[in-house]
CSV table of C-alpha atoms in Angstrom, one decimal:
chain,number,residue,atom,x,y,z
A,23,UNK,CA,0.0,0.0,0.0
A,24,UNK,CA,1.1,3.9,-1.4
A,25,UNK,CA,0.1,6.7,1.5
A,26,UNK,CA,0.7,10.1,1.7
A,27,UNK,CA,0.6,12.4,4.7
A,28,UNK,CA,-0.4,16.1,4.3
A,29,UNK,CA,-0.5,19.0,7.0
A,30,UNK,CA,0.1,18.4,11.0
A,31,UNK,CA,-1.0,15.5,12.4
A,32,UNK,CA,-2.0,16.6,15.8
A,33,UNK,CA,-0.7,14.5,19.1
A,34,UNK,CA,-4.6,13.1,19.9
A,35,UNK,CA,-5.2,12.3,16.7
A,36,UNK,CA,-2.1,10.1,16.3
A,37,UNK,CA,-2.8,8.7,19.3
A,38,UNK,CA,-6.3,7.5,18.0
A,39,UNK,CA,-5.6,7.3,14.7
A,40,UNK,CA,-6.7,4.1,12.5
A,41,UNK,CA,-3.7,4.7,9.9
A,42,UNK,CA,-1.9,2.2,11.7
A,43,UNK,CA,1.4,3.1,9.8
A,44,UNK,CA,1.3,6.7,11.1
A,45,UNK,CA,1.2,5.6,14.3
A,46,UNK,CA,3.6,3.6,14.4
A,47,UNK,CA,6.2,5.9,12.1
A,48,UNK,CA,5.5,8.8,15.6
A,49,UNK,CA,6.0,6.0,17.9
A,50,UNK,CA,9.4,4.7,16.3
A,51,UNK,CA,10.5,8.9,16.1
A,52,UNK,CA,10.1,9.2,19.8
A,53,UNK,CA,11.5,6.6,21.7
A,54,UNK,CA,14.1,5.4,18.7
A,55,UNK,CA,14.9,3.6,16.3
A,56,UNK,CA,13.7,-0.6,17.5
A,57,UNK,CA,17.2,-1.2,17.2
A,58,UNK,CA,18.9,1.7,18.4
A,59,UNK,CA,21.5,1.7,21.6
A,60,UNK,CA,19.5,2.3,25.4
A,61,UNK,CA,21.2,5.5,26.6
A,62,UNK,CA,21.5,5.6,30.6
A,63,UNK,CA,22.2,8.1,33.0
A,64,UNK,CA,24.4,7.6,36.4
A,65,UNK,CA,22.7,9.6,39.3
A,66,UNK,CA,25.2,10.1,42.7
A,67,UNK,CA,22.6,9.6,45.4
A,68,UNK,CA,24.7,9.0,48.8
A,69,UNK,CA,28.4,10.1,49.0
A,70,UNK,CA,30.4,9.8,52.3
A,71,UNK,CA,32.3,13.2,53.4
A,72,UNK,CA,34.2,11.7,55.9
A,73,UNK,CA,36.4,8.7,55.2
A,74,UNK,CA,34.7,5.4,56.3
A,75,UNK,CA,38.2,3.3,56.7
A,76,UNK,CA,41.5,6.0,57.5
A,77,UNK,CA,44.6,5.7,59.9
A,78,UNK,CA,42.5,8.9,60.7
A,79,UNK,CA,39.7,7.4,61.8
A,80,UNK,CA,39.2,6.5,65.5
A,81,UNK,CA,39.9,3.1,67.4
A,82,UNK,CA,36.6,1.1,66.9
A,83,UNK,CA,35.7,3.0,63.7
A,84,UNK,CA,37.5,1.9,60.9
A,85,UNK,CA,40.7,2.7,62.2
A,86,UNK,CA,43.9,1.8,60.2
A,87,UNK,CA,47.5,1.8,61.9
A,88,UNK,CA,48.7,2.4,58.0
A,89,UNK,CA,49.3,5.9,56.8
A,90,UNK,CA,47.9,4.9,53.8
A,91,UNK,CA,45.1,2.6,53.4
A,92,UNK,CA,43.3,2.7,50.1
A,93,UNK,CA,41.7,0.7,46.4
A,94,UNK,CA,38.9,-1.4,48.2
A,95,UNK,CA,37.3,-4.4,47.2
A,96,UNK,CA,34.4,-5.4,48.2
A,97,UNK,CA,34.3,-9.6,49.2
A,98,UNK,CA,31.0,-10.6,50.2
A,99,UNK,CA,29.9,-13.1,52.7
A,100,UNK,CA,29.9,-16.7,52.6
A,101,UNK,CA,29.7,-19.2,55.4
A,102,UNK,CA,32.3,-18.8,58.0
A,103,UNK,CA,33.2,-15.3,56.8
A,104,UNK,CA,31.3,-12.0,57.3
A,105,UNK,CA,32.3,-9.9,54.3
A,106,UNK,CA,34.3,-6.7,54.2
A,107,UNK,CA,37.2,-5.2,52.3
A,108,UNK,CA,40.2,-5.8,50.3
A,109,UNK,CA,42.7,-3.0,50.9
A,110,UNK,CA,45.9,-1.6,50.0
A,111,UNK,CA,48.2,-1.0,52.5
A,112,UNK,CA,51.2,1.0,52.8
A,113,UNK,CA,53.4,3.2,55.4
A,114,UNK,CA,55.9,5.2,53.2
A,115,UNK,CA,59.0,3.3,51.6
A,116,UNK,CA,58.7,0.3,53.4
A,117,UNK,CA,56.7,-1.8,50.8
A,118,UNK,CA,53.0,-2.5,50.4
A,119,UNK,CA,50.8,-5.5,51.1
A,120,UNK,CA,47.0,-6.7,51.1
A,121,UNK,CA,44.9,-6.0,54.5
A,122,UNK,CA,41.5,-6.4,55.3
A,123,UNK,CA,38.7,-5.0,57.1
A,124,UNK,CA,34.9,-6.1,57.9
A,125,UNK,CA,31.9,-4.3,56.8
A,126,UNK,CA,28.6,-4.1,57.3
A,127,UNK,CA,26.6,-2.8,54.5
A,128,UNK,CA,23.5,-2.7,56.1
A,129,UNK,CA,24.7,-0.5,59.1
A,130,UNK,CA,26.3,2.8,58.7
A,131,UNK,CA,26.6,6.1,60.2
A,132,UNK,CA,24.7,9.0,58.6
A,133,UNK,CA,26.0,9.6,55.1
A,134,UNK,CA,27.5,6.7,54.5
A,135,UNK,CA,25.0,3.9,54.8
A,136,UNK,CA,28.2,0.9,55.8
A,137,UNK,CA,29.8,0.8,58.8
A,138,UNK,CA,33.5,-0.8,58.8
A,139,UNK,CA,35.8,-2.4,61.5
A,140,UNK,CA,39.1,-1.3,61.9
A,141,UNK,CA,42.1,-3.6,59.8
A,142,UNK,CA,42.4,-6.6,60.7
A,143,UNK,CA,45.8,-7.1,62.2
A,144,UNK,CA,45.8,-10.9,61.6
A,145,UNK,CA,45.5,-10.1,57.8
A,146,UNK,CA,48.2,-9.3,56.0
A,147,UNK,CA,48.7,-10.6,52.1
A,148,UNK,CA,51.6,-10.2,49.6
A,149,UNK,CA,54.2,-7.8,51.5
A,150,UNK,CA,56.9,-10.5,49.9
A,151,UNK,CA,56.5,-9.5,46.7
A,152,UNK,CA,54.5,-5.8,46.7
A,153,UNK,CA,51.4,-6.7,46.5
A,154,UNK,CA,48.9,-4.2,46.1
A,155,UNK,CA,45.3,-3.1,43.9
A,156,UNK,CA,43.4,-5.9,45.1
A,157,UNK,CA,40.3,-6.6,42.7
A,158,UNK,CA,38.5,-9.7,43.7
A,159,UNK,CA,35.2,-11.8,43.6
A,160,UNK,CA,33.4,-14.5,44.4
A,161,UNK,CA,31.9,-17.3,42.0
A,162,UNK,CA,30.8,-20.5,42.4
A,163,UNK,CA,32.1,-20.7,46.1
A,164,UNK,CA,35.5,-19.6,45.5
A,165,UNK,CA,36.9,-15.9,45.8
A,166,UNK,CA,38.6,-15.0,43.2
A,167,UNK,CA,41.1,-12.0,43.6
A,168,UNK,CA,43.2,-10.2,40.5
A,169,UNK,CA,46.1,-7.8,42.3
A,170,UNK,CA,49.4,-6.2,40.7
A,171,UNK,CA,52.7,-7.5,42.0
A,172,UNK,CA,56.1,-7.8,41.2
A,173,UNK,CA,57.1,-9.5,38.7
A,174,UNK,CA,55.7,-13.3,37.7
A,175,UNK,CA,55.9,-16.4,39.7
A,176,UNK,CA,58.6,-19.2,38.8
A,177,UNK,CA,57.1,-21.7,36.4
A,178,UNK,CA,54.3,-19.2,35.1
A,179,UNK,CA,54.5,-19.0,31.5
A,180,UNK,CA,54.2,-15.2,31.0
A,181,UNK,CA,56.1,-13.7,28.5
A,182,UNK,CA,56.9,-9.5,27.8
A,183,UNK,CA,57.6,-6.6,29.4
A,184,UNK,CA,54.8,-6.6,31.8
A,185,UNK,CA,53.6,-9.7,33.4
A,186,UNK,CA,52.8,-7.9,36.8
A,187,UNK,CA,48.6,-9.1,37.6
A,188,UNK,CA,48.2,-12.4,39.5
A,189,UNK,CA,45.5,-14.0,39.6
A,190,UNK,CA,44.8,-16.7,43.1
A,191,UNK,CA,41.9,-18.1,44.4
A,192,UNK,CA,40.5,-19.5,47.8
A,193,UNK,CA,37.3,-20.5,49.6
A,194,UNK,CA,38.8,-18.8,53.3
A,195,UNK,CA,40.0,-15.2,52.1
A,196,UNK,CA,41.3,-14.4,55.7
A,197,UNK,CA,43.6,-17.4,56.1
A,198,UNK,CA,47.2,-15.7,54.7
A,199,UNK,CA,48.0,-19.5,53.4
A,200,UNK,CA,45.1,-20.6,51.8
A,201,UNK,CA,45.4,-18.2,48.3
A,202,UNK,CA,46.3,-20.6,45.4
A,203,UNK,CA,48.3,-19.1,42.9
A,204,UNK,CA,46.9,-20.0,39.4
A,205,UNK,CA,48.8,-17.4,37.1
A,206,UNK,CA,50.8,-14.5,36.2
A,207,UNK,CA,49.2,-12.5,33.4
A,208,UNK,CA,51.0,-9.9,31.2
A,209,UNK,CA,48.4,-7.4,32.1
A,210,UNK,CA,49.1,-4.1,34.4
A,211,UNK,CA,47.8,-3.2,37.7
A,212,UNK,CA,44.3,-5.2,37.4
A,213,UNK,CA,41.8,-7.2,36.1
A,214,UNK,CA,37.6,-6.5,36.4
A,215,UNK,CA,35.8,-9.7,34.9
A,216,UNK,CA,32.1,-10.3,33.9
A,217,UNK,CA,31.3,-13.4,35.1
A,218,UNK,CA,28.8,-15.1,33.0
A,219,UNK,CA,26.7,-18.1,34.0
A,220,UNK,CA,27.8,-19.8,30.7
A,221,UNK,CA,31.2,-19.2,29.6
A,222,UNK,CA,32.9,-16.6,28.1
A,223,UNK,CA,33.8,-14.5,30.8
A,224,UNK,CA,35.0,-10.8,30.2
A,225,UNK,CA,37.7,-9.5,31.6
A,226,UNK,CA,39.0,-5.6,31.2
A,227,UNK,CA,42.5,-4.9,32.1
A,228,UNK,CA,45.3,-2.4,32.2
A,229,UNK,CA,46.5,1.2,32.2
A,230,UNK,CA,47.2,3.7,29.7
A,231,UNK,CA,46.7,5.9,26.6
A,232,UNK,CA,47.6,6.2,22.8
A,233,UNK,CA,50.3,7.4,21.0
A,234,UNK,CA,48.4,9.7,19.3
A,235,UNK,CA,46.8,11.2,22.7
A,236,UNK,CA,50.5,11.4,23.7
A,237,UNK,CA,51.9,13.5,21.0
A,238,UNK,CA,49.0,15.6,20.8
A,239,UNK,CA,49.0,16.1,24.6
A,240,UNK,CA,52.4,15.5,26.0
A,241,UNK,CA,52.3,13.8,29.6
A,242,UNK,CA,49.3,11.9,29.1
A,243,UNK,CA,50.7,8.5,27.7
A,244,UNK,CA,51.0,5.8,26.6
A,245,UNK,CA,52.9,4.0,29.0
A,246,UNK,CA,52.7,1.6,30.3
A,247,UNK,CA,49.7,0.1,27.9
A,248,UNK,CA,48.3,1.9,24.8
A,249,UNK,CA,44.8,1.9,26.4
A,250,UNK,CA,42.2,-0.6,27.9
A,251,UNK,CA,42.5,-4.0,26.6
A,252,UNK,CA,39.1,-6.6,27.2
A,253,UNK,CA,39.7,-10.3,27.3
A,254,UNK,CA,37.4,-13.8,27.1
A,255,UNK,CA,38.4,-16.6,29.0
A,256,UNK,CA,36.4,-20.2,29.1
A,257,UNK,CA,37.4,-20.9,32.8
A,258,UNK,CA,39.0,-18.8,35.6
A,259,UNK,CA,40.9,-21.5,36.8
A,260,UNK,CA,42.9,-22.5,33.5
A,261,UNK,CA,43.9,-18.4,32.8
A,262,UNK,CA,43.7,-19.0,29.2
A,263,UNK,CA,42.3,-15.4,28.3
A,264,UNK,CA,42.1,-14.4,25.3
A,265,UNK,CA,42.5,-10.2,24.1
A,266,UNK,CA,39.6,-9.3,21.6
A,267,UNK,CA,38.8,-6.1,20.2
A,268,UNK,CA,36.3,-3.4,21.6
A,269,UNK,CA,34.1,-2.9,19.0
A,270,UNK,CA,31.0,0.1,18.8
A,271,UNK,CA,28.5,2.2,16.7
A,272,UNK,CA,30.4,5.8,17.0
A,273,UNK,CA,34.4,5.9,16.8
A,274,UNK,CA,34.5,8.3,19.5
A,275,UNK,CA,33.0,5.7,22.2
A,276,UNK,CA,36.5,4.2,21.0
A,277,UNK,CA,38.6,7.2,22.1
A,278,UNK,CA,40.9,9.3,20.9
A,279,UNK,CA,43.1,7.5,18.7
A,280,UNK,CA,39.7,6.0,17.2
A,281,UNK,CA,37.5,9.2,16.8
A,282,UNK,CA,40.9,10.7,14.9
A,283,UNK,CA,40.4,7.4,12.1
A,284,UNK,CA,36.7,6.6,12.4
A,285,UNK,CA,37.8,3.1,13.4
A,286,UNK,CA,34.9,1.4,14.6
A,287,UNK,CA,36.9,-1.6,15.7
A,288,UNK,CA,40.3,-1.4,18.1
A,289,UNK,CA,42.7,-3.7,20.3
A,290,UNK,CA,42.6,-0.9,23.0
A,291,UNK,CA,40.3,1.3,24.1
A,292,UNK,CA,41.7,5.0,24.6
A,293,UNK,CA,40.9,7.9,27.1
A,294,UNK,CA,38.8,10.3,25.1
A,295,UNK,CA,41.3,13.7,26.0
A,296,UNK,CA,42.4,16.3,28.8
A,297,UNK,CA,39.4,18.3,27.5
A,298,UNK,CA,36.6,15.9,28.5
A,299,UNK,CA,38.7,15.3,31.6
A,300,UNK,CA,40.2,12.0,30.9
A,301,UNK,CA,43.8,12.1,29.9
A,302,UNK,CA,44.5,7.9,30.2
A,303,UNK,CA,42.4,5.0,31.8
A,304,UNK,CA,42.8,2.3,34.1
A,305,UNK,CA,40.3,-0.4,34.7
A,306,UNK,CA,38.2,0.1,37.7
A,307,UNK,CA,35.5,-2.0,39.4
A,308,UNK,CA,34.7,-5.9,37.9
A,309,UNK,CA,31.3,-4.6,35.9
A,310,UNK,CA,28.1,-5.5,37.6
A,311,UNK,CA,24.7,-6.3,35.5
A,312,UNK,CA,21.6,-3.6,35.1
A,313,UNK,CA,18.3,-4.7,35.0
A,314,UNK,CA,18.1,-4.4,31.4
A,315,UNK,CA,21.0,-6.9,30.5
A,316,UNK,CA,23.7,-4.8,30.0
A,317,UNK,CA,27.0,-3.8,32.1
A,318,UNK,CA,28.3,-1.0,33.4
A,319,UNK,CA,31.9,-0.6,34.6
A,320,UNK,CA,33.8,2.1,36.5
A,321,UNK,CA,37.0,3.0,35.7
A,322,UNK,CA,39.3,5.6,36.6
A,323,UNK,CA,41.6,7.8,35.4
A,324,UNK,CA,43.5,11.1,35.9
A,325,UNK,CA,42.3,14.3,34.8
A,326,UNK,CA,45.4,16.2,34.1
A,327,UNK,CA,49.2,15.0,34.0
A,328,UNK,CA,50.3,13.1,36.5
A,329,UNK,CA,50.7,14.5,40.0
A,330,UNK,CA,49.9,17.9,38.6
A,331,UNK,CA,46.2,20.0,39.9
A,332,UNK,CA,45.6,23.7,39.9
A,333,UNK,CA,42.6,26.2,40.3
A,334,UNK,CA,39.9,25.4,37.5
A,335,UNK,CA,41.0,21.5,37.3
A,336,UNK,CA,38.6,18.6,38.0
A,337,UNK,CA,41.4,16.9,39.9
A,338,UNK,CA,44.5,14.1,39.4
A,339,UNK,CA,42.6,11.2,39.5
A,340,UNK,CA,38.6,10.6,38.5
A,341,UNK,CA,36.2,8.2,37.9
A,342,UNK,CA,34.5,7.5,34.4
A,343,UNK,CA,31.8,4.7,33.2
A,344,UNK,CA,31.5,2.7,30.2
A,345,UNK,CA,28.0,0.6,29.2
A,346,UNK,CA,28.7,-2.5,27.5
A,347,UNK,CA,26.3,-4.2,25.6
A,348,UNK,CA,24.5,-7.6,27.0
A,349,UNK,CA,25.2,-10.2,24.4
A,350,UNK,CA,28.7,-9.0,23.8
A,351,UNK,CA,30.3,-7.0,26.6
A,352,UNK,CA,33.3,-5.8,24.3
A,353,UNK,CA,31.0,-3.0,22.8
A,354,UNK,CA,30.4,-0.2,24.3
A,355,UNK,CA,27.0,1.4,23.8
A,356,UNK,CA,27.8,4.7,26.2
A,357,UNK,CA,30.7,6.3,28.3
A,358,UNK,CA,30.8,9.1,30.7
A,359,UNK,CA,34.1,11.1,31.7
A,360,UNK,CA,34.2,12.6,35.2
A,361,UNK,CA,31.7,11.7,37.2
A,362,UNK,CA,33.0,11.1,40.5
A,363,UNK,CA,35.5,14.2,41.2
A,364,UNK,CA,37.8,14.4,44.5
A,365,UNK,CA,36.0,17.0,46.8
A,366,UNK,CA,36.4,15.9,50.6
A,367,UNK,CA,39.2,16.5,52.3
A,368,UNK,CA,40.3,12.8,52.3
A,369,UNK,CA,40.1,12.9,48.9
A,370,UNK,CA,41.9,16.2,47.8
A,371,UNK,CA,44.3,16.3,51.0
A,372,UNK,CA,43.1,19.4,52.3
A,373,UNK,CA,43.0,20.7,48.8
A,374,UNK,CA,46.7,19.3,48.6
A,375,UNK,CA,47.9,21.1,51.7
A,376,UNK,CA,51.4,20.5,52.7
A,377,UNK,CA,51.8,22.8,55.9
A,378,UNK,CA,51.2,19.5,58.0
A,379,UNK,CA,47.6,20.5,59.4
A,380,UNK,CA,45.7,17.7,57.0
A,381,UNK,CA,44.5,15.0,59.5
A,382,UNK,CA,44.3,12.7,56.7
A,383,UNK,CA,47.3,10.9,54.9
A,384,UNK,CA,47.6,9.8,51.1
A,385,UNK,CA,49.8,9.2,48.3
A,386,UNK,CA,48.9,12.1,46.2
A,387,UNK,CA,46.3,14.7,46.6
A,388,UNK,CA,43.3,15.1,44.4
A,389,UNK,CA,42.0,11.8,44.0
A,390,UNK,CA,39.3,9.1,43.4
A,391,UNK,CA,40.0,5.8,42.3
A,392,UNK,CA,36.7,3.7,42.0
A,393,UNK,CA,37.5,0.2,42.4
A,394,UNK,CA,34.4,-2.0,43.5
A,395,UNK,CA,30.7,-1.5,42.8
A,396,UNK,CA,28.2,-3.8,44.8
A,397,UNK,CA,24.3,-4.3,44.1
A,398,UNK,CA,22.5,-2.8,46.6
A,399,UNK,CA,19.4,-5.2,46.4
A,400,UNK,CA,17.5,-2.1,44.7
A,401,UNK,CA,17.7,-2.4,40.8
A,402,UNK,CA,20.1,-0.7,38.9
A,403,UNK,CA,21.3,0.8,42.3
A,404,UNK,CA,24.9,0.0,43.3
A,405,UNK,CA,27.1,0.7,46.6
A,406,UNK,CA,30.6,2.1,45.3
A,407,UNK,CA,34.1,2.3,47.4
A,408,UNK,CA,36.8,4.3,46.4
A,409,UNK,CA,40.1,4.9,47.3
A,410,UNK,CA,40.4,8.9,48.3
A,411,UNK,CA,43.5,11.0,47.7
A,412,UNK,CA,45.8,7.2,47.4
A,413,UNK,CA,45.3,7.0,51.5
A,414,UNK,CA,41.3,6.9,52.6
A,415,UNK,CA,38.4,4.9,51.8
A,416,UNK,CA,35.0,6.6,50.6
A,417,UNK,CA,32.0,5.1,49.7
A,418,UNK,CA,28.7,5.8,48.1
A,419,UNK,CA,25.3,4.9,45.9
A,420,UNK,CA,24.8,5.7,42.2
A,421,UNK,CA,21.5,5.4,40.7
A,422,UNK,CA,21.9,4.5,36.8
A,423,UNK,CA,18.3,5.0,34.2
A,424,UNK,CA,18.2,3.7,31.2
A,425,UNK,CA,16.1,6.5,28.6
């Protein structure tokens, strides 16, 4: 059948209109194409302003003997253990190590909505070899924990330049004996998985920017990895992993490098530039599921060059989001720069005060690193912990709508 349509239609008569085919050509105008991309939104609904795990925190309340006690991530409970956090743990030069502390996320003071013990003292992982960066999970009764360290284990068959993410497992995370090593990977810093009832998992790993970011904004990159790179593996326990591209609709959910070609295909996924705030990535928080299918993951990244802020500046380090799509997590459907900037004084330092009044300790100033993200039981609502200025723990909630 031949139509044609002449003069405005007005809304209540589309709406009661027999010519089906109109109807149906306004419907597909205003809520998208049937095969178009689901667009979200990430809404900040809770956000502590105090530090919720700090050697400045009191005795009893998430009190930390460390100067700097940071990167959380989350383990949840199982019989026999109660749940709590992964930290990193350091006190100046003298090496850094894996601690833990319990949590409670159904108890909190106001503001923060979790209440945490202090550290553990009978707890402490990976000081041997520098272990820090803990990202770890639980499935299918064993916790599963990615963490950088130096350098690879005898025997592990990782070759290049890199090889510095382990990957061990256990089923009593606060017994120091009782992590199997399975592998060394020749990744950097971390490893975030989606773990899938029926294989592939997803894993998204590393640190680092393009060439072509670098030479167009010196400082940013690329080492020590030209981007994000995103993995599939069959089974945790073998480490066989597999890189595969990222893959999406619009070069410039790519990145940089990508937006410059068109390329809607690439090995590594770049930062998008210093002027949407994101001058290189690192992997974040293992992704967690939305109600709609698809994934969201956090990541971080800094803001400016390294261990450089001034007036006007969103801060060294920030957090960012990607959506990946359902049926193949190694597209991106949507990204967001910048979400989560460093505003509390255990995040900024003081606003990077060095005239020794700061109560609160840290690596470097001006900093969020997002590195777990926990269902809250609400959908599409997730509790996130973050590491503030490389020396606190912060925590909040994050609402994410899909359009």
């Amino acid at each position: 059948r031949q139509y044609t349509v002449e003069g405005v239609v007005p809304t209540a008569l589309v709406m009661t209109s027999v010519v089906v085919g109109m109807a149906s050509l306004v419907a597909c105008a205003t809520h998208g194409a049937p095969h178009s991309p689901r667009q979200y939104t990430v809404e900040v609904i809770e956000r502590s302003k105090v530090p919720i795990i700090s050697h400045a925190n009191a005795v009893g309340h998430g009190n930390s003997p460390y100067f700097d006690t940071f990167n959380p991530s989350y383990l949840p409970p199982s019989a026999g253990f109660p749940g709590g956090l992964l930290l990193r743990l350091a006190n100046g030069t003298s090496g850094e190590s894996i601690g833990f502390a319990p949590c409670n996320l159904t108890q909190g003071s106001a503001g923060s909505g979790v209440q945490c013990g202090d550290l553990d003292p009978n707890f402490d992982f990976g000081a041997a070899f520098n272990a820090q960066d803990p990202r770890a999970f639980l499935y299918k009764g064993w916790y599963y924990n990615f963490f950088y360290a130096n350098g690879k284990v005898d025997g592990d068959s990782c070759g290049g330049p890199l090889c510095s993410v382990r990957l061990s497992k256990t089923q009593t995370p606060l017994d120091n004996t009782s992590w199997t090593h399975i592998a060394t990977l020749p990744w950097h810093r971390n490893g975030c998985c989606i773990r899938r009832d029926t294989p592939p998992h997803y894993c998204i790993f590393g640190e680092g920017s393009s060439a072509a970011l670098e030479k167009k904004y010196p400082g940013t990159g690329p080492w020590p990895m030209p981007g994000l790179g995103i993995a599939t593996t069959q089974d945790f326990d073998t480490a066989e992993f597999t890189q595969v591209n990222w893959t999406a609709d619009d070069p410039d959910l790519l990145g940089f490098a990508s937006s410059n070609t068109k390329a809607l295909s690439a090995q590594w996924l770049d930062a998008i530039g210093p002027s949407a705030g994101e001058a290189k990535l690192e992997a974040g928080a293992h992704p967690v599921q939305l109600s709609t299918g698809d994934y969201i993951h956090f990541m971080s990244g800094p803001t400016t060059q390294p261990d450089q802020s001034s007036s006007g500046r969103t801060g060294n380090y920030s957090a960012g989001w990607l959506i990946l799509d359902k049926e193949n997590p190694a597209k991106i459907i949507q990204r967001k720069a910048n979400f989560l900037s460093p505003t509390y004084d255990f995040e900024t330092l003081c606003h990077g005060s060095t005239d020794g009044t700061c109560p609160f300790h840290g690596e470097r100033s001006w900093v969020i690193f997002l590195c777990s993200a926990v269902p809250t039981g609400v959908p599409d609502e997730f509790r996130l912990f973050w590491g503030g200025g490389d020396g606190n723990v912060g925590t909040g909630v994050v609402r994410v709508s899909v359009a």
